[in-house]
Amino acid sequence: PRSLAATLRSSSEPLLRDPSGPGTGGVGFASAPTLRNALPDPRTGRGLLEALTKKMAAGSRTEEDVERLAGTLSDEFRETLAAFFRRSSELLRHFFALRRASAGPGGGTEAQKRKLGNIVRGMEKVHGEMYSVQQNLDVMESKMLRPLMDQIDSAFQLHRGDGQRAKGGGGFVTVSKGGFVPVS
């Protein structure tokens, strides 16, 4: 039995070498390079196809794996994670709305600046709570909480970049791995 690569080579070579191919003005692809080495040898090609098939099959199990992983989490952790998600999302939504208003012409009103300060203090509180909870979690659960903390860290960095550093930095210090930790 012929391999797929050999069949493709043998059936496409004459077509590409035909000097009177359609739309070629009679020149065809006669001067095109040969396709003898365009496809891998049959053994390598089969290995590639098998590896791709396995990779695609593993990727299709991802949803099933996520559901199985979620099923292993305690109800208490799921509720805690959901609560932190809701609180941080709401704080970030208000932070970015007020930040945009403050960045506009005139720098925003005093009321907007006060609200922004309140939002930042709320983010500090939630971040501190997440940090405390994270210290008592196993590695997997800790990694699930990390993206929420990273989002708040990014907002702190933006806030500091907006000239807020002179106001004391909000009670957080940067640590070597790029996050913030509460300062007592």
PDB file of C-alpha atoms in Angstrom:
ATOM      1  CA  PRO A   1       0.000   0.000   0.000  1.00  0.00           C
ATOM      2  CA  ARG A   2       1.168   3.458  -0.920  1.00  0.00           C
ATOM      3  CA  SER A   3       1.513   6.108   1.722  1.00  0.00           C
ATOM      4  CA  LEU A   4      -0.548   9.272   1.687  1.00  0.00           C
ATOM      5  CA  ALA A   5       2.561  11.399   1.100  1.00  0.00           C
ATOM      6  CA  ALA A   6       3.654   9.276  -1.890  1.00  0.00           C
ATOM      7  CA  THR A   7       0.147   9.409  -3.361  1.00  0.00           C
ATOM      8  CA  LEU A   8      -0.025  13.189  -2.994  1.00  0.00           C
ATOM      9  CA  ARG A   9       3.410  13.613  -4.546  1.00  0.00           C
ATOM     10  CA  SER A  10       2.674  11.349  -7.490  1.00  0.00           C
ATOM     11  CA  SER A  11      -0.741  12.891  -8.214  1.00  0.00           C
ATOM     12  CA  SER A  12       0.275  16.544  -7.848  1.00  0.00           C
ATOM     13  CA  GLU A  13       3.635  16.503  -9.626  1.00  0.00           C
ATOM     14  CA  PRO A  14       2.195  16.055 -13.167  1.00  0.00           C
ATOM     15  CA  LEU A  15      -0.359  18.818 -12.591  1.00  0.00           C
ATOM     16  CA  LEU A  16       2.300  21.270 -11.508  1.00  0.00           C
ATOM     17  CA  ARG A  17       4.611  20.329 -14.385  1.00  0.00           C
ATOM     18  CA  ASP A  18       1.913  20.780 -17.061  1.00  0.00           C
ATOM     19  CA  PRO A  19       3.116  23.714 -19.240  1.00  0.00           C
ATOM     20  CA  SER A  20      -0.421  24.507 -20.393  1.00  0.00           C
ATOM     21  CA  GLY A  21      -2.162  24.747 -17.002  1.00  0.00           C
ATOM     22  CA  PRO A  22      -5.234  27.004 -16.730  1.00  0.00           C
ATOM     23  CA  GLY A  23      -4.464  30.690 -16.294  1.00  0.00           C
ATOM     24  CA  THR A  24      -0.739  30.225 -16.804  1.00  0.00           C
ATOM     25  CA  GLY A  25      -0.464  31.716 -20.276  1.00  0.00           C
ATOM     26  CA  GLY A  26       1.015  28.468 -21.525  1.00  0.00           C
ATOM     27  CA  VAL A  27       3.944  28.600 -19.088  1.00  0.00           C
ATOM     28  CA  GLY A  28       2.422  26.396 -16.373  1.00  0.00           C
ATOM     29  CA  PHE A  29       4.405  25.456 -13.331  1.00  0.00           C
ATOM     30  CA  ALA A  30       7.162  23.774 -15.305  1.00  0.00           C
ATOM     31  CA  SER A  31       9.741  25.997 -13.653  1.00  0.00           C
ATOM     32  CA  ALA A  32       8.366  25.401 -10.155  1.00  0.00           C
ATOM     33  CA  PRO A  33      10.557  23.433  -7.753  1.00  0.00           C
ATOM     34  CA  THR A  34       9.864  19.749  -7.402  1.00  0.00           C
ATOM     35  CA  LEU A  35       7.553  18.469  -4.676  1.00  0.00           C
ATOM     36  CA  ARG A  36       9.642  15.398  -3.963  1.00  0.00           C
ATOM     37  CA  ASN A  37      10.753  16.823  -0.606  1.00  0.00           C
ATOM     38  CA  ALA A  38       7.669  18.926   0.145  1.00  0.00           C
ATOM     39  CA  LEU A  39       6.056  16.266   2.332  1.00  0.00           C
ATOM     40  CA  PRO A  40       7.751  14.199   5.029  1.00  0.00           C
ATOM     41  CA  ASP A  41       8.632  10.578   4.514  1.00  0.00           C
ATOM     42  CA  PRO A  42       5.747   8.199   5.369  1.00  0.00           C
ATOM     43  CA  ARG A  43       7.109   7.146   8.781  1.00  0.00           C
ATOM     44  CA  THR A  44       7.616  10.761   9.926  1.00  0.00           C
ATOM     45  CA  GLY A  45       4.269  11.843   8.468  1.00  0.00           C
ATOM     46  CA  ARG A  46       2.455   9.087  10.321  1.00  0.00           C
ATOM     47  CA  GLY A  47       4.190  10.023  13.558  1.00  0.00           C
ATOM     48  CA  LEU A  48       3.175  13.660  13.097  1.00  0.00           C
ATOM     49  CA  LEU A  49      -0.437  12.721  12.410  1.00  0.00           C
ATOM     50  CA  GLU A  50      -0.556  10.446  15.475  1.00  0.00           C
ATOM     51  CA  ALA A  51       0.910  13.174  17.692  1.00  0.00           C
ATOM     52  CA  LEU A  52      -1.559  15.759  16.362  1.00  0.00           C
ATOM     53  CA  THR A  53      -4.466  13.366  16.864  1.00  0.00           C
ATOM     54  CA  LYS A  54      -3.439  12.707  20.481  1.00  0.00           C
ATOM     55  CA  LYS A  55      -3.022  16.440  21.133  1.00  0.00           C
ATOM     56  CA  MET A  56      -6.457  17.212  19.678  1.00  0.00           C
ATOM     57  CA  ALA A  57      -8.057  14.437  21.714  1.00  0.00           C
ATOM     58  CA  ALA A  58      -6.406  15.739  24.900  1.00  0.00           C
ATOM     59  CA  GLY A  59      -7.667  19.251  24.126  1.00  0.00           C
ATOM     60  CA  SER A  60     -11.227  18.020  23.776  1.00  0.00           C
ATOM     61  CA  ARG A  61     -11.115  16.628  27.316  1.00  0.00           C
ATOM     62  CA  THR A  62     -10.346  20.052  28.775  1.00  0.00           C
ATOM     63  CA  GLU A  63     -13.975  20.900  29.582  1.00  0.00           C
ATOM     64  CA  GLU A  64     -14.462  17.532  31.219  1.00  0.00           C
ATOM     65  CA  ASP A  65     -11.287  18.056  33.265  1.00  0.00           C
ATOM     66  CA  VAL A  66     -12.444  21.494  34.401  1.00  0.00           C
ATOM     67  CA  GLU A  67     -15.786  20.093  35.532  1.00  0.00           C
ATOM     68  CA  ARG A  68     -14.046  17.269  37.398  1.00  0.00           C
ATOM     69  CA  LEU A  69     -11.668  19.754  39.059  1.00  0.00           C
ATOM     70  CA  ALA A  70     -14.532  22.050  40.080  1.00  0.00           C
ATOM     71  CA  GLY A  71     -16.288  19.081  41.620  1.00  0.00           C
ATOM     72  CA  THR A  72     -13.340  18.487  43.950  1.00  0.00           C
ATOM     73  CA  LEU A  73     -13.496  22.003  45.441  1.00  0.00           C
ATOM     74  CA  SER A  74     -15.210  22.481  48.765  1.00  0.00           C
ATOM     75  CA  ASP A  75     -18.485  24.391  48.806  1.00  0.00           C
ATOM     76  CA  GLU A  76     -16.941  26.857  51.242  1.00  0.00           C
ATOM     77  CA  PHE A  77     -14.052  27.656  48.856  1.00  0.00           C
ATOM     78  CA  ARG A  78     -16.385  27.994  45.859  1.00  0.00           C
ATOM     79  CA  GLU A  79     -18.547  30.445  47.801  1.00  0.00           C
ATOM     80  CA  THR A  80     -15.479  32.382  48.969  1.00  0.00           C
ATOM     81  CA  LEU A  81     -14.069  32.529  45.433  1.00  0.00           C
ATOM     82  CA  ALA A  82     -17.414  33.676  44.007  1.00  0.00           C
ATOM     83  CA  ALA A  83     -17.754  36.359  46.692  1.00  0.00           C
ATOM     84  CA  PHE A  84     -14.227  37.668  46.039  1.00  0.00           C
ATOM     85  CA  PHE A  85     -14.935  37.627  42.291  1.00  0.00           C
ATOM     86  CA  ARG A  86     -18.121  39.685  42.704  1.00  0.00           C
ATOM     87  CA  ARG A  87     -16.551  42.150  45.138  1.00  0.00           C
ATOM     88  CA  SER A  88     -13.359  42.676  43.141  1.00  0.00           C
ATOM     89  CA  SER A  89     -15.253  42.977  39.843  1.00  0.00           C
ATOM     90  CA  GLU A  90     -17.561  45.627  41.270  1.00  0.00           C
ATOM     91  CA  LEU A  91     -14.699  47.577  42.824  1.00  0.00           C
ATOM     92  CA  LEU A  92     -12.676  47.424  39.602  1.00  0.00           C
ATOM     93  CA  ARG A  93     -15.678  48.539  37.554  1.00  0.00           C
ATOM     94  CA  HIS A  94     -16.071  51.629  39.746  1.00  0.00           C
ATOM     95  CA  PHE A  95     -12.304  52.205  39.882  1.00  0.00           C
ATOM     96  CA  PHE A  96     -11.951  52.348  36.111  1.00  0.00           C
ATOM     97  CA  ALA A  97     -15.053  54.506  35.651  1.00  0.00           C
ATOM     98  CA  LEU A  98     -13.837  57.017  38.233  1.00  0.00           C
ATOM     99  CA  ARG A  99     -10.273  56.858  36.944  1.00  0.00           C
ATOM    100  CA  ARG A 100     -11.481  57.680  33.445  1.00  0.00           C
ATOM    101  CA  ALA A 101     -13.546  60.595  34.766  1.00  0.00           C
ATOM    102  CA  SER A 102     -10.589  61.868  36.804  1.00  0.00           C
ATOM    103  CA  ALA A 103      -8.284  61.624  33.809  1.00  0.00           C
ATOM    104  CA  GLY A 104     -10.582  63.825  31.696  1.00  0.00           C
ATOM    105  CA  PRO A 105     -10.364  67.581  31.284  1.00  0.00           C
ATOM    106  CA  GLY A 106     -10.080  69.298  34.654  1.00  0.00           C
ATOM    107  CA  GLY A 107      -9.066  66.086  36.447  1.00  0.00           C
ATOM    108  CA  GLY A 108     -12.547  65.268  37.746  1.00  0.00           C
ATOM    109  CA  THR A 109     -14.497  66.796  40.611  1.00  0.00           C
ATOM    110  CA  GLU A 110     -13.521  66.634  44.248  1.00  0.00           C
ATOM    111  CA  ALA A 111     -16.428  64.243  44.830  1.00  0.00           C
ATOM    112  CA  GLN A 112     -15.089  61.897  42.123  1.00  0.00           C
ATOM    113  CA  LYS A 113     -11.612  62.032  43.659  1.00  0.00           C
ATOM    114  CA  ARG A 114     -13.048  61.199  47.103  1.00  0.00           C
ATOM    115  CA  LYS A 115     -15.034  58.314  45.625  1.00  0.00           C
ATOM    116  CA  LEU A 116     -11.923  57.062  43.853  1.00  0.00           C
ATOM    117  CA  GLY A 117     -10.041  57.159  47.153  1.00  0.00           C
ATOM    118  CA  ASN A 118     -12.852  55.181  48.810  1.00  0.00           C
ATOM    119  CA  ILE A 119     -12.769  52.608  46.001  1.00  0.00           C
ATOM    120  CA  VAL A 120      -8.996  52.238  46.336  1.00  0.00           C
ATOM    121  CA  ARG A 121      -9.364  51.707  50.101  1.00  0.00           C
ATOM    122  CA  GLY A 122     -12.064  49.098  49.371  1.00  0.00           C
ATOM    123  CA  MET A 123      -9.719  47.350  46.933  1.00  0.00           C
ATOM    124  CA  GLU A 124      -6.995  47.374  49.586  1.00  0.00           C
ATOM    125  CA  LYS A 125      -9.385  45.756  52.044  1.00  0.00           C
ATOM    126  CA  VAL A 126     -10.514  43.050  49.613  1.00  0.00           C
ATOM    127  CA  HIS A 127      -6.937  42.421  48.494  1.00  0.00           C
ATOM    128  CA  GLY A 128      -5.856  42.058  52.128  1.00  0.00           C
ATOM    129  CA  GLU A 129      -8.677  39.606  52.787  1.00  0.00           C
ATOM    130  CA  MET A 130      -7.725  37.575  49.712  1.00  0.00           C
ATOM    131  CA  TYR A 131      -4.099  37.593  50.803  1.00  0.00           C
ATOM    132  CA  SER A 132      -5.066  36.289  54.248  1.00  0.00           C
ATOM    133  CA  VAL A 133      -7.303  33.577  52.803  1.00  0.00           C
ATOM    134  CA  GLN A 134      -4.664  32.601  50.246  1.00  0.00           C
ATOM    135  CA  GLN A 135      -2.121  31.898  53.000  1.00  0.00           C
ATOM    136  CA  ASN A 136      -4.300  29.009  54.250  1.00  0.00           C
ATOM    137  CA  LEU A 137      -5.143  27.426  50.892  1.00  0.00           C
ATOM    138  CA  ASP A 138      -3.556  24.516  49.113  1.00  0.00           C
ATOM    139  CA  VAL A 139      -1.591  25.225  45.939  1.00  0.00           C
ATOM    140  CA  MET A 140      -4.438  24.574  43.498  1.00  0.00           C
ATOM    141  CA  GLU A 141      -6.945  26.786  45.313  1.00  0.00           C
ATOM    142  CA  SER A 142      -4.312  29.467  45.798  1.00  0.00           C
ATOM    143  CA  LYS A 143      -3.685  29.531  42.050  1.00  0.00           C
ATOM    144  CA  MET A 144      -7.413  29.955  41.444  1.00  0.00           C
ATOM    145  CA  LEU A 145      -7.484  33.048  43.662  1.00  0.00           C
ATOM    146  CA  ARG A 146      -4.343  34.571  42.133  1.00  0.00           C
ATOM    147  CA  PRO A 147      -5.930  36.083  38.965  1.00  0.00           C
ATOM    148  CA  LEU A 148      -8.330  38.135  41.091  1.00  0.00           C
ATOM    149  CA  MET A 149      -5.440  39.424  43.166  1.00  0.00           C
ATOM    150  CA  ASP A 150      -3.440  40.182  40.014  1.00  0.00           C
ATOM    151  CA  GLN A 151      -6.285  42.312  38.627  1.00  0.00           C
ATOM    152  CA  ILE A 152      -6.362  44.389  41.784  1.00  0.00           C
ATOM    153  CA  ASP A 153      -2.546  44.600  41.750  1.00  0.00           C
ATOM    154  CA  SER A 154      -2.739  46.034  38.227  1.00  0.00           C
ATOM    155  CA  ALA A 155      -5.256  48.639  39.351  1.00  0.00           C
ATOM    156  CA  PHE A 156      -2.942  49.620  42.233  1.00  0.00           C
ATOM    157  CA  GLN A 157      -0.073  50.021  39.786  1.00  0.00           C
ATOM    158  CA  LEU A 158      -2.209  52.247  37.557  1.00  0.00           C
ATOM    159  CA  HIS A 159      -3.344  54.263  40.539  1.00  0.00           C
ATOM    160  CA  ARG A 160       0.233  54.767  41.671  1.00  0.00           C
ATOM    161  CA  GLY A 161       1.200  55.741  38.130  1.00  0.00           C
ATOM    162  CA  ASP A 162      -1.519  58.403  38.150  1.00  0.00           C
ATOM    163  CA  GLY A 163       0.411  60.375  40.756  1.00  0.00           C
ATOM    164  CA  GLN A 164      -1.034  58.727  43.846  1.00  0.00           C
ATOM    165  CA  ARG A 165       2.386  57.515  45.014  1.00  0.00           C
ATOM    166  CA  ALA A 166       2.942  60.791  46.843  1.00  0.00           C
ATOM    167  CA  LYS A 167      -0.086  60.031  49.012  1.00  0.00           C
ATOM    168  CA  GLY A 168       1.628  57.077  50.659  1.00  0.00           C
ATOM    169  CA  GLY A 169       1.105  54.143  48.289  1.00  0.00           C
ATOM    170  CA  GLY A 170      -2.102  52.862  49.832  1.00  0.00           C
ATOM    171  CA  GLY A 171      -0.628  50.548  52.468  1.00  0.00           C
ATOM    172  CA  PHE A 172       0.836  48.033  50.021  1.00  0.00           C
ATOM    173  CA  VAL A 173       4.408  47.305  49.044  1.00  0.00           C
ATOM    174  CA  THR A 174       5.629  45.596  45.906  1.00  0.00           C
ATOM    175  CA  VAL A 175       7.234  42.202  46.510  1.00  0.00           C
ATOM    176  CA  SER A 176       9.822  40.504  44.328  1.00  0.00           C
ATOM    177  CA  LYS A 177       7.355  38.315  42.436  1.00  0.00           C
ATOM    178  CA  GLY A 178       5.356  41.308  41.230  1.00  0.00           C
ATOM    179  CA  GLY A 179       2.463  41.323  43.702  1.00  0.00           C
ATOM    180  CA  PHE A 180       1.432  43.498  46.576  1.00  0.00           C
ATOM    181  CA  VAL A 181       1.131  42.501  50.197  1.00  0.00           C
ATOM    182  CA  PRO A 182      -0.617  44.422  52.948  1.00  0.00           C
ATOM    183  CA  VAL A 183       1.562  46.303  55.387  1.00  0.00           C
ATOM    184  CA  SER A 184       0.502  46.178  59.043  1.00  0.00           C
TER     185      SER A 184
END
